[in-house]
mmCIF file of C-alpha atoms in Angstrom:
data_model
loop_
_atom_site.group_PDB
_atom_site.id
_atom_site.type_symbol
_atom_site.label_atom_id
_atom_site.label_comp_id
_atom_site.label_asym_id
_atom_site.label_seq_id
_atom_site.Cartn_x
_atom_site.Cartn_y
_atom_site.Cartn_z
ATOM 1 C CA UNK A 1 -248.723 -34.104 90.746
ATOM 2 C CA UNK A 2 -251.606 -31.706 92.232
ATOM 3 C CA UNK A 3 -252.269 -30.018 89.083
ATOM 4 C CA UNK A 4 -255.100 -27.825 89.573
ATOM 5 C CA UNK A 5 -256.647 -26.420 93.555
ATOM 6 C CA UNK A 6 -259.740 -28.191 92.477
ATOM 7 C CA UNK A 7 -260.517 -30.992 90.405
ATOM 8 C CA UNK A 8 -264.496 -31.688 89.793
ATOM 9 C CA UNK A 9 -265.537 -28.147 90.482
ATOM 10 C CA UNK A 10 -264.916 -25.530 87.140
ATOM 11 C CA UNK A 11 -261.865 -22.355 87.223
ATOM 12 C CA UNK A 12 -264.934 -20.064 86.890
ATOM 13 C CA UNK A 13 -266.225 -21.192 90.655
ATOM 14 C CA UNK A 14 -262.738 -19.816 91.669
ATOM 15 C CA UNK A 15 -263.171 -16.345 94.237
ATOM 16 C CA UNK A 16 -259.238 -15.224 93.811
ATOM 17 C CA UNK A 17 -259.780 -14.875 98.065
ATOM 18 C CA UNK A 18 -255.909 -16.794 97.289
ATOM 19 C CA UNK A 19 -256.607 -18.309 100.132
ATOM 20 C CA UNK A 20 -254.909 -21.657 98.521
ATOM 21 C CA UNK A 21 -252.089 -19.472 97.951
ATOM 22 C CA UNK A 22 -251.211 -17.978 101.119
ATOM 23 C CA UNK A 23 -251.892 -21.856 103.087
ATOM 24 C CA UNK A 24 -249.111 -23.692 101.047
ATOM 25 C CA UNK A 25 -246.639 -24.541 103.340
ATOM 26 C CA UNK A 26 -244.389 -25.066 99.883
ATOM 27 C CA UNK A 27 -245.320 -21.613 98.313
ATOM 28 C CA UNK A 28 -245.756 -23.677 95.273
ATOM 29 C CA UNK A 29 -249.303 -21.832 93.959
ATOM 30 C CA UNK A 30 -249.143 -18.351 92.530
ATOM 31 C CA UNK A 31 -251.944 -15.700 91.448
ATOM 32 C CA UNK A 32 -251.813 -15.305 87.653
ATOM 33 C CA UNK A 33 -253.905 -13.221 85.798
ATOM 34 C CA UNK A 34 -256.125 -14.477 82.831
ATOM 35 C CA UNK A 35 -256.940 -13.013 79.898
ATOM 36 C CA UNK A 36 -259.904 -10.937 81.737
ATOM 37 C CA UNK A 37 -257.531 -9.205 83.937
ATOM 38 C CA UNK A 38 -258.630 -11.969 87.331
ATOM 39 C CA UNK A 39 -255.802 -13.369 89.426
ATOM 40 C CA UNK A 40 -256.182 -17.075 89.616
ATOM 41 C CA UNK A 41 -254.323 -20.425 91.623
ATOM 42 C CA UNK A 42 -251.021 -22.091 89.756
ATOM 43 C CA UNK A 43 -249.541 -24.577 90.744
ATOM 44 C CA UNK A 44 -246.099 -25.097 90.541
ATOM 45 C CA UNK A 45 -246.237 -29.192 90.256
ATOM 46 C CA UNK A 46 -242.525 -29.478 90.798
ATOM 47 C CA UNK A 47 -242.775 -28.049 94.201
ATOM 48 C CA UNK A 48 -245.983 -29.608 95.738
ATOM 49 C CA UNK A 49 -246.128 -32.011 98.237
ATOM 50 C CA UNK A 50 -249.719 -32.930 97.357
ATOM 51 C CA UNK A 51 -250.900 -31.634 101.293
ATOM 52 C CA UNK A 52 -254.683 -30.878 99.705
ATOM 53 C CA UNK A 53 -254.426 -28.312 102.075
ATOM 54 C CA UNK A 54 -255.106 -25.917 99.225
ATOM 55 C CA UNK A 55 -258.136 -27.764 98.574
ATOM 56 C CA UNK A 56 -259.416 -27.863 102.289
ATOM 57 C CA UNK A 57 -258.771 -24.135 102.477
ATOM 58 C CA UNK A 58 -260.954 -22.893 99.372
ATOM 59 C CA UNK A 59 -264.402 -20.985 100.734
ATOM 60 C CA UNK A 60 -266.498 -22.630 97.284
ATOM 61 C CA UNK A 61 -266.264 -25.855 99.007
ATOM 62 C CA UNK A 62 -269.999 -26.589 100.986
ATOM 63 C CA UNK A 63 -267.624 -27.461 103.889
ATOM 64 C CA UNK A 64 -266.172 -24.545 104.851
ATOM 65 C CA UNK A 65 -268.291 -21.813 102.445
ATOM 66 C CA UNK A 66 -271.404 -22.104 104.972
ATOM 67 C CA UNK A 67 -272.330 -19.683 106.518
ATOM 68 C CA UNK A 68 -270.861 -19.206 110.315
ATOM 69 C CA UNK A 69 -273.239 -17.485 111.429
ATOM 70 C CA UNK A 70 -276.588 -19.158 110.477
ATOM 71 C CA UNK A 71 -278.365 -16.958 113.124
ATOM 72 C CA UNK A 72 -279.878 -14.124 111.419
ATOM 73 C CA UNK A 73 -280.437 -10.686 113.194
ATOM 74 C CA UNK A 74 -284.354 -10.025 113.359
ATOM 75 C CA UNK A 75 -283.365 -6.062 113.013
ATOM 76 C CA UNK A 76 -281.365 -4.143 111.388
ATOM 77 C CA UNK A 77 -279.894 -0.246 111.465
ATOM 78 C CA UNK A 78 -280.641 2.497 109.102
ATOM 79 C CA UNK A 79 -277.428 4.784 110.208
ATOM 80 C CA UNK A 80 -275.541 7.890 109.327
ATOM 81 C CA UNK A 81 -272.404 9.723 110.669
ATOM 82 C CA UNK A 82 -273.600 12.110 112.784
ATOM 83 C CA UNK A 83 -270.275 14.728 111.704
ATOM 84 C CA UNK A 84 -271.601 15.389 108.607
ATOM 85 C CA UNK A 85 -268.504 17.005 107.047
ATOM 86 C CA UNK A 86 -266.758 13.262 107.872
ATOM 87 C CA UNK A 87 -269.946 11.842 106.481
ATOM 88 C CA UNK A 88 -269.272 13.892 102.651
ATOM 89 C CA UNK A 89 -265.415 11.655 102.830
ATOM 90 C CA UNK A 90 -267.511 8.360 103.130
ATOM 91 C CA UNK A 91 -269.379 7.019 99.989
ATOM 92 C CA UNK A 92 -272.573 5.706 102.390
ATOM 93 C CA UNK A 93 -273.385 6.379 105.891
ATOM 94 C CA UNK A 94 -269.704 6.705 107.126
ATOM 95 C CA UNK A 95 -269.729 2.962 109.358
ATOM 96 C CA UNK A 96 -266.649 1.897 108.211
ATOM 97 C CA UNK A 97 -264.795 5.114 109.094
ATOM 98 C CA UNK A 98 -266.321 5.325 113.012
ATOM 99 C CA UNK A 99 -265.663 2.122 113.645
ATOM 100 C CA UNK A 100 -262.697 1.196 112.322
ATOM 101 C CA UNK A 101 -261.467 4.952 114.283
ATOM 102 C CA UNK A 102 -262.823 2.686 117.225
ATOM 103 C CA UNK A 103 -260.542 0.695 116.487
ATOM 104 C CA UNK A 104 -257.456 2.143 116.144
ATOM 105 C CA UNK A 105 -257.782 4.608 119.104
ATOM 106 C CA UNK A 106 -258.402 1.264 121.064
ATOM 107 C CA UNK A 107 -254.538 0.176 120.047
ATOM 108 C CA UNK A 108 -255.397 -2.343 117.104
ATOM 109 C CA UNK A 109 -255.319 -2.391 113.215
ATOM 110 C CA UNK A 110 -257.554 -2.041 110.026
ATOM 111 C CA UNK A 111 -257.350 -3.846 106.723
ATOM 112 C CA UNK A 112 -258.592 -2.771 104.555
ATOM 113 C CA UNK A 113 -258.788 -1.846 99.944
ATOM 114 C CA UNK A 114 -256.862 1.012 98.869
ATOM 115 C CA UNK A 115 -255.106 2.308 96.048
ATOM 116 C CA UNK A 116 -251.627 1.789 95.416
ATOM 117 C CA UNK A 117 -249.380 3.870 93.659
ATOM 118 C CA UNK A 118 -250.248 2.994 90.548
ATOM 119 C CA UNK A 119 -253.934 3.099 91.105
ATOM 120 C CA UNK A 120 -254.353 -0.422 91.465
ATOM 121 C CA UNK A 121 -256.972 -1.655 94.338
ATOM 122 C CA UNK A 122 -255.134 -4.008 97.045
ATOM 123 C CA UNK A 123 -255.791 -4.610 101.105
ATOM 124 C CA UNK A 124 -253.145 -2.926 103.259
ATOM 125 C CA UNK A 125 -253.206 -2.365 106.801
ATOM 126 C CA UNK A 126 -253.796 1.046 108.927
ATOM 127 C CA UNK A 127 -252.471 1.712 111.885
ATOM 128 C CA UNK A 128 -253.122 5.277 111.693
ATOM 129 C CA UNK A 129 -256.149 7.685 111.178
ATOM 130 C CA UNK A 130 -254.145 8.851 109.041
ATOM 131 C CA UNK A 131 -253.956 6.039 106.874
ATOM 132 C CA UNK A 132 -257.544 4.378 107.584
ATOM 133 C CA UNK A 133 -258.298 7.872 105.570
ATOM 134 C CA UNK A 134 -257.230 6.019 102.812
ATOM 135 C CA UNK A 135 -259.815 3.259 103.149
ATOM 136 C CA UNK A 136 -262.852 5.148 103.045
ATOM 137 C CA UNK A 137 -265.012 5.069 100.136
ATOM 138 C CA UNK A 138 -265.825 2.586 98.094
ATOM 139 C CA UNK A 139 -263.822 0.545 95.264
ATOM 140 C CA UNK A 140 -265.663 -0.996 92.222
ATOM 141 C CA UNK A 141 -262.561 -3.166 91.568
ATOM 142 C CA UNK A 142 -261.784 -6.344 92.665
ATOM 143 C CA UNK A 143 -259.018 -5.875 95.562
ATOM 144 C CA UNK A 144 -255.842 -8.208 95.707
ATOM 145 C CA UNK A 145 -254.760 -9.807 98.602
ATOM 146 C CA UNK A 146 -251.098 -10.190 98.283
ATOM 147 C CA UNK A 147 -249.689 -11.694 101.447
ATOM 148 C CA UNK A 148 -252.963 -10.009 103.810
ATOM 149 C CA UNK A 149 -253.805 -13.336 104.919
ATOM 150 C CA UNK A 150 -250.444 -13.810 106.280
ATOM 151 C CA UNK A 151 -250.410 -10.736 107.715
ATOM 152 C CA UNK A 152 -253.950 -10.802 109.537
ATOM 153 C CA UNK A 153 -253.138 -14.013 110.832
ATOM 154 C CA UNK A 154 -249.259 -12.610 112.628
ATOM 155 C CA UNK A 155 -250.362 -9.957 113.743
ATOM 156 C CA UNK A 156 -253.547 -12.176 115.353
ATOM 157 C CA UNK A 157 -250.852 -14.788 116.621
ATOM 158 C CA UNK A 158 -248.740 -11.863 118.188
ATOM 159 C CA UNK A 159 -252.184 -10.613 120.717
ATOM 160 C CA UNK A 160 -252.570 -7.474 118.170
ATOM 161 C CA UNK A 161 -256.478 -6.497 117.884
ATOM 162 C CA UNK A 162 -257.542 -6.668 114.143
ATOM 163 C CA UNK A 163 -260.358 -5.481 111.831
ATOM 164 C CA UNK A 164 -260.548 -7.296 108.924
ATOM 165 C CA UNK A 165 -263.194 -5.837 105.702
ATOM 166 C CA UNK A 166 -263.317 -6.474 102.772
ATOM 167 C CA UNK A 167 -266.265 -8.656 100.377
ATOM 168 C CA UNK A 168 -267.706 -11.739 101.664
ATOM 169 C CA UNK A 169 -265.630 -13.729 99.324
ATOM 170 C CA UNK A 170 -262.250 -12.720 100.965
ATOM 171 C CA UNK A 171 -263.593 -12.645 104.804
ATOM 172 C CA UNK A 172 -265.002 -16.323 104.074
ATOM 173 C CA UNK A 173 -261.548 -16.502 102.304
ATOM 174 C CA UNK A 174 -259.365 -14.944 105.233
ATOM 175 C CA UNK A 175 -261.643 -17.371 108.361
ATOM 176 C CA UNK A 176 -260.909 -21.010 106.420
ATOM 177 C CA UNK A 177 -257.514 -19.840 105.741
ATOM 178 C CA UNK A 178 -256.921 -19.393 109.429
ATOM 179 C CA UNK A 179 -258.921 -22.421 110.819
ATOM 180 C CA UNK A 180 -260.334 -21.105 113.850
ATOM 181 C CA UNK A 181 -261.640 -17.416 115.438
ATOM 182 C CA UNK A 182 -259.744 -15.460 117.017
ATOM 183 C CA UNK A 183 -261.166 -13.283 120.535
ATOM 184 C CA UNK A 184 -259.294 -10.221 119.321
ATOM 185 C CA UNK A 185 -260.525 -10.300 115.113
ATOM 186 C CA UNK A 186 -262.953 -8.923 114.247
ATOM 187 C CA UNK A 187 -264.869 -8.999 110.426
ATOM 188 C CA UNK A 188 -266.953 -6.586 108.709
ATOM 189 C CA UNK A 189 -268.341 -8.035 105.351
ATOM 190 C CA UNK A 190 -269.900 -6.037 102.584
ATOM 191 C CA UNK A 191 -273.356 -6.430 101.008
ATOM 192 C CA UNK A 192 -271.270 -7.488 96.920
ATOM 193 C CA UNK A 193 -272.078 -5.952 93.734
ATOM 194 C CA UNK A 194 -270.116 -8.052 92.474
ATOM 195 C CA UNK A 195 -266.217 -7.773 91.605
ATOM 196 C CA UNK A 196 -265.483 -5.897 88.132
ATOM 197 C CA UNK A 197 -261.568 -7.071 86.327
ATOM 198 C CA UNK A 198 -258.661 -4.990 87.798
ATOM 199 C CA UNK A 199 -257.729 -5.290 83.819
ATOM 200 C CA UNK A 200 -260.458 -2.973 82.699
ATOM 201 C CA UNK A 201 -260.304 -0.479 85.543
ATOM 202 C CA UNK A 202 -256.494 -0.048 84.361
ATOM 203 C CA UNK A 203 -257.590 0.678 81.071
ATOM 204 C CA UNK A 204 -260.374 2.767 81.892
ATOM 205 C CA UNK A 205 -258.040 5.136 83.819
ATOM 206 C CA UNK A 206 -255.518 5.037 80.767
ATOM 207 C CA UNK A 207 -258.145 5.588 79.008
ATOM 208 C CA UNK A 208 -258.998 9.242 80.751
ATOM 209 C CA UNK A 209 -255.482 10.054 80.981
ATOM 210 C CA UNK A 210 -255.528 10.046 76.998
ATOM 211 C CA UNK A 211 -258.005 11.423 75.919
ATOM 212 C CA UNK A 212 -257.082 15.180 78.965
ATOM 213 C CA UNK A 213 -253.550 14.787 78.565
ATOM 214 C CA UNK A 214 -253.078 14.736 82.498
ATOM 215 C CA UNK A 215 -251.736 11.805 84.687
ATOM 216 C CA UNK A 216 -254.637 10.373 87.143
ATOM 217 C CA UNK A 217 -253.416 10.772 90.865
ATOM 218 C CA UNK A 218 -257.480 9.583 92.573
ATOM 219 C CA UNK A 219 -260.128 8.608 91.551
ATOM 220 C CA UNK A 220 -263.312 8.596 93.628
ATOM 221 C CA UNK A 221 -265.708 6.143 92.792
ATOM 222 C CA UNK A 222 -268.881 7.888 94.198
ATOM 223 C CA UNK A 223 -267.968 11.872 94.830
ATOM 224 C CA UNK A 224 -270.153 13.068 97.123
ATOM 225 C CA UNK A 225 -269.771 17.013 98.304
ATOM 226 C CA UNK A 226 -272.439 19.102 99.220
ATOM 227 C CA UNK A 227 -274.132 18.307 96.270
ATOM 228 C CA UNK A 228 -274.923 14.714 97.949
ATOM 229 C CA UNK A 229 -274.173 10.930 96.968
ATOM 230 C CA UNK A 230 -275.237 9.135 93.696
ATOM 231 C CA UNK A 231 -273.861 11.811 91.913
ATOM 232 C CA UNK A 232 -270.730 11.425 90.266
ATOM 233 C CA UNK A 233 -267.020 9.738 89.084
ATOM 234 C CA UNK A 234 -264.251 12.592 90.046
ATOM 235 C CA UNK A 235 -260.891 12.161 89.041
ATOM 236 C CA UNK A 236 -258.274 14.411 90.483
ATOM 237 C CA UNK A 237 -255.361 14.813 88.237
ATOM 238 C CA UNK A 238 -251.218 15.544 88.533
ATOM 239 C CA UNK A 239 -251.734 19.120 88.102
ATOM 240 C CA UNK A 240 -254.771 19.651 90.925
ATOM 241 C CA UNK A 241 -257.263 19.645 88.550
ATOM 242 C CA UNK A 242 -260.658 17.664 88.869
ATOM 243 C CA UNK A 243 -262.984 16.356 86.669
ATOM 244 C CA UNK A 244 -266.247 14.943 87.473
ATOM 245 C CA UNK A 245 -268.564 12.730 85.926
ATOM 246 C CA UNK A 246 -272.283 12.443 86.398
ATOM 247 C CA UNK A 247 -271.931 8.050 86.781
ATOM 248 C CA UNK A 248 -274.660 7.188 83.389
ATOM 249 C CA UNK A 249 -271.910 9.259 81.629
ATOM 250 C CA UNK A 250 -268.990 7.844 83.234
ATOM 251 C CA UNK A 251 -268.417 3.936 80.655
ATOM 252 C CA UNK A 252 -266.755 2.430 83.662
ATOM 253 C CA UNK A 253 -269.759 3.454 85.916
ATOM 254 C CA UNK A 254 -272.379 3.036 83.118
ATOM 255 C CA UNK A 255 -270.547 -0.781 83.004
ATOM 256 C CA UNK A 256 -270.368 -2.008 86.338
ATOM 257 C CA UNK A 257 -274.284 -1.290 87.656
ATOM 258 C CA UNK A 258 -274.646 -3.330 84.493
ATOM 259 C CA UNK A 259 -272.428 -5.962 86.088
ATOM 260 C CA UNK A 260 -270.374 -6.045 82.212
ATOM 261 C CA UNK A 261 -267.141 -6.756 83.394
ATOM 262 C CA UNK A 262 -267.777 -8.916 87.248
ATOM 263 C CA UNK A 263 -265.903 -12.000 87.634
ATOM 264 C CA UNK A 264 -267.599 -15.094 86.458
ATOM 265 C CA UNK A 265 -267.795 -16.495 89.929
ATOM 266 C CA UNK A 266 -269.609 -13.587 91.102
ATOM 267 C CA UNK A 267 -272.949 -14.709 89.353
ATOM 268 C CA UNK A 268 -272.976 -18.413 91.147
ATOM 269 C CA UNK A 269 -272.278 -16.903 94.294
ATOM 270 C CA UNK A 270 -272.234 -18.759 97.420
ATOM 271 C CA UNK A 271 -272.780 -15.613 100.050
ATOM 272 C CA UNK A 272 -275.396 -13.919 98.708
ATOM 273 C CA UNK A 273 -278.423 -14.032 100.955
ATOM 274 C CA UNK A 274 -278.759 -12.850 104.592
ATOM 275 C CA UNK A 275 -276.566 -15.293 106.536
ATOM 276 C CA UNK A 276 -273.359 -13.798 106.465
ATOM 277 C CA UNK A 277 -269.424 -14.715 107.181
ATOM 278 C CA UNK A 278 -269.268 -11.461 108.908
ATOM 279 C CA UNK A 279 -269.420 -9.593 112.225
ATOM 280 C CA UNK A 280 -270.887 -6.661 111.082
ATOM 281 C CA UNK A 281 -272.107 -6.795 107.441
ATOM 282 C CA UNK A 282 -272.124 -3.545 105.748
ATOM 283 C CA UNK A 283 -274.254 -1.940 103.007
ATOM 284 C CA UNK A 284 -276.149 0.580 101.279
ATOM 285 C CA UNK A 285 -279.356 0.877 102.747
ATOM 286 C CA UNK A 286 -281.470 0.737 99.018
ATOM 287 C CA UNK A 287 -285.165 1.726 99.527
ATOM 288 C CA UNK A 288 -285.499 1.967 103.270
ATOM 289 C CA UNK A 289 -286.761 5.639 102.945
ATOM 290 C CA UNK A 290 -290.133 4.727 102.263
ATOM 291 C CA UNK A 291 -290.110 3.690 105.442
ATOM 292 C CA UNK A 292 -289.204 6.981 107.433
ATOM 293 C CA UNK A 293 -289.610 10.400 107.074
ATOM 294 C CA UNK A 294 -286.514 10.879 109.064
ATOM 295 C CA UNK A 295 -284.852 8.735 106.498
ATOM 296 C CA UNK A 296 -286.063 10.650 103.768
ATOM 297 C CA UNK A 297 -283.933 13.823 104.505
ATOM 298 C CA UNK A 298 -280.890 11.807 105.513
ATOM 299 C CA UNK A 299 -280.871 10.100 101.678
ATOM 300 C CA UNK A 300 -279.334 12.082 100.175
ATOM 301 C CA UNK A 301 -275.495 11.949 101.659
ATOM 302 C CA UNK A 302 -276.217 8.521 102.579
ATOM 303 C CA UNK A 303 -276.868 6.175 104.697
ATOM 304 C CA UNK A 304 -275.476 2.424 105.868
ATOM 305 C CA UNK A 305 -277.861 -0.618 106.674
ATOM 306 C CA UNK A 306 -275.603 -1.991 109.267
ATOM 307 C CA UNK A 307 -276.403 -5.833 110.582
ATOM 308 C CA UNK A 308 -275.003 -7.076 114.213
ATOM 309 C CA UNK A 309 -274.441 -10.974 113.346
ATOM 310 C CA UNK A 310 -272.621 -11.971 115.849
ATOM 311 C CA UNK A 311 -271.683 -10.304 120.051
ATOM 312 C CA UNK A 312 -268.232 -9.323 118.899
ATOM 313 C CA UNK A 313 -270.098 -7.073 116.235
ATOM 314 C CA UNK A 314 -272.864 -6.091 118.443
ATOM 315 C CA UNK A 315 -270.299 -4.747 120.954
ATOM 316 C CA UNK A 316 -268.507 -2.696 118.810
ATOM 317 C CA UNK A 317 -271.462 -1.234 117.728
ATOM 318 C CA UNK A 318 -272.068 -0.706 120.767
ATOM 319 C CA UNK A 319 -268.703 1.608 121.875
ATOM 320 C CA UNK A 320 -269.508 3.628 118.959
ATOM 321 C CA UNK A 321 -273.474 4.342 119.213
ATOM 322 C CA UNK A 322 -273.673 7.372 119.732
ATOM 323 C CA UNK A 323 -271.870 8.253 116.976
ATOM 324 C CA UNK A 324 -274.316 7.215 114.473
ATOM 325 C CA UNK A 325 -277.819 9.048 114.127
ATOM 326 C CA UNK A 326 -280.315 5.708 113.690
ATOM 327 C CA UNK A 327 -283.447 4.175 112.712
ATOM 328 C CA UNK A 328 -284.017 0.035 113.988
ATOM 329 C CA UNK A 329 -285.498 -1.122 111.103
ATOM 330 C CA UNK A 330 -287.097 -4.828 110.590
ATOM 331 C CA UNK A 331 -284.266 -6.794 108.577
ATOM 332 C CA UNK A 332 -286.581 -7.844 105.697
ATOM 333 C CA UNK A 333 -286.702 -4.534 104.483
ATOM 334 C CA UNK A 334 -283.077 -5.044 103.711
ATOM 335 C CA UNK A 335 -283.409 -8.599 102.393
ATOM 336 C CA UNK A 336 -286.677 -7.310 100.460
ATOM 337 C CA UNK A 337 -284.488 -3.806 98.938
ATOM 338 C CA UNK A 338 -281.332 -5.542 97.670
ATOM 339 C CA UNK A 339 -281.309 -8.577 95.623
ATOM 340 C CA UNK A 340 -278.032 -9.939 96.819
ATOM 341 C CA UNK A 341 -279.482 -10.422 100.212
ATOM 342 C CA UNK A 342 -281.423 -13.237 98.502
ATOM 343 C CA UNK A 343 -279.581 -15.015 94.874
ATOM 344 C CA UNK A 344 -276.569 -14.205 93.302
ATOM 345 C CA UNK A 345 -277.028 -11.538 90.058
ATOM 346 C CA UNK A 346 -277.632 -13.449 86.748
ATOM 347 C CA UNK A 347 -274.614 -12.243 84.421
ATOM 348 C CA UNK A 348 -275.802 -9.712 81.828
ATOM 349 C CA UNK A 349 -276.267 -11.105 78.005
ATOM 350 C CA UNK A 350 -273.047 -9.346 76.510
ATOM 351 C CA UNK A 351 -270.955 -10.091 80.128
ATOM 352 C CA UNK A 352 -268.754 -12.863 77.455
ATOM 353 C CA UNK A 353 -269.020 -10.446 74.213
ATOM 354 C CA UNK A 354 -267.740 -7.684 75.777
ATOM 355 C CA UNK A 355 -264.583 -8.508 76.940
ATOM 356 C CA UNK A 356 -264.071 -10.702 73.652
ATOM 357 C CA UNK A 357 -265.485 -6.842 72.225
ATOM 358 C CA UNK A 358 -262.236 -5.678 74.086
ATOM 359 C CA UNK A 359 -259.714 -8.033 73.036
ATOM 360 C CA UNK A 360 -260.198 -7.427 69.927
ATOM 361 C CA UNK A 361 -260.504 -3.900 69.147
ATOM 362 C CA UNK A 362 -259.707 -2.585 72.261
ATOM 363 C CA UNK A 363 -261.168 -0.554 75.150
ATOM 364 C CA UNK A 364 -261.478 3.090 73.521
ATOM 365 C CA UNK A 365 -263.797 1.078 71.247
ATOM 366 C CA UNK A 366 -265.789 -0.725 73.945
ATOM 367 C CA UNK A 367 -266.320 3.252 74.945
ATOM 368 C CA UNK A 368 -267.368 4.539 71.545
ATOM 369 C CA UNK A 369 -269.416 1.549 70.518
ATOM 370 C CA UNK A 370 -271.122 -0.075 73.830
ATOM 371 C CA UNK A 371 -271.636 2.761 76.419
ATOM 372 C CA UNK A 372 -274.511 5.019 77.374
ATOM 373 C CA UNK A 373 -275.527 6.668 74.138
ATOM 374 C CA UNK A 374 -276.938 9.917 76.218
ATOM 375 C CA UNK A 375 -277.796 13.420 74.049
ATOM 376 C CA UNK A 376 -276.223 16.138 73.907
ATOM 377 C CA UNK A 377 -278.780 18.301 76.566
ATOM 378 C CA UNK A 378 -277.973 15.128 78.932
ATOM 379 C CA UNK A 379 -273.915 15.384 78.365
ATOM 380 C CA UNK A 380 -274.148 19.579 79.450
ATOM 381 C CA UNK A 381 -276.500 19.372 81.724
ATOM 382 C CA UNK A 382 -274.533 19.945 84.558
ATOM 383 C CA UNK A 383 -273.917 17.409 87.394
ATOM 384 C CA UNK A 384 -275.930 19.318 90.641
ATOM 385 C CA UNK A 385 -278.976 19.780 87.518
ATOM 386 C CA UNK A 386 -279.055 15.645 87.473
ATOM 387 C CA UNK A 387 -278.613 15.517 91.018
ATOM 388 C CA UNK A 388 -281.346 17.608 91.621
ATOM 389 C CA UNK A 389 -283.610 15.418 89.241
ATOM 390 C CA UNK A 390 -282.911 12.627 90.927
ATOM 391 C CA UNK A 391 -284.139 13.446 94.330
ATOM 392 C CA UNK A 392 -287.041 14.863 92.771
ATOM 393 C CA UNK A 393 -287.654 11.626 90.903
ATOM 394 C CA UNK A 394 -286.823 9.193 94.354
ATOM 395 C CA UNK A 395 -289.646 11.588 95.960
ATOM 396 C CA UNK A 396 -292.344 10.369 93.786
#
């Protein structure tokens, strides 16, 4: 009986997309967290009928994971939502929300990442604009896709228009699971920095709650208000108080930008290039302001890189284009500005040791011994001042 999805690949190659578990016709595969908190497939050998569908569906295979769209566009857009107040609610330029809102207004549904009532990140279906609001903003932790691929297939077969947003490996997993394209499906993939451990994220929330003595009910990974983007992490507590931490002062954010807690497969990601698996690709547009005076003005509040990879993607963008401020730029500017459009990121030297230290000493020890070493002056400097300094430096 089969004991592994793959016999000739290391377990570390698994993306955790769950395509194998949800394609299994006898439900012989369950997703089980490892000691680092990442989900991996586990096969019940008593149920397995050795149909090999799991292996045939896995996007780690070259025959499955090859980009579906080999023709890359010549140009991309730096784009931002014209509605300023609405733009403040998004981590970057607001493109995902504009696309999702249009999709729902036209009778469709949107699948994307959201927090559940325990602040775990999972994919869910939005059928109203209010539900879509919950999917706005970056979630820097791996999202759980339990049951979602099956739900998408059910909606598609019922003729419902589906917009699915996720990391490239999640989009590839969905497409591999579906086995064919659907005219009523559009996929948006993200230029992904890597997915951190859900276990470590929950440990971080517990740590903040213990230190504050208050319950966290919401969390913003990159708070953006009048002070602009890239400013702070935002904790919203049950008593309606709010705590803001500058990115460099927050241990989880500090570690995220150093890829310390990323899934191992992120460091050999087969989707870190300009040939994409989504109909539309979205990301921050790093360094684009160097090429446009207007983008230097817009940078403070964020703008997206929008890459349309298919006719379906271009059609959706054209239907919503009046909602955007936009500047067209060569694709190469986006590629030059983001290493993940060229190749996978290398694992940091302390990636394995920091997990070992977590299991040995606990999360609080990591915060105290492996966090940013900020001066007293840095800790006391208001967030808006740090943001202003950041903006001045970026323009020099």
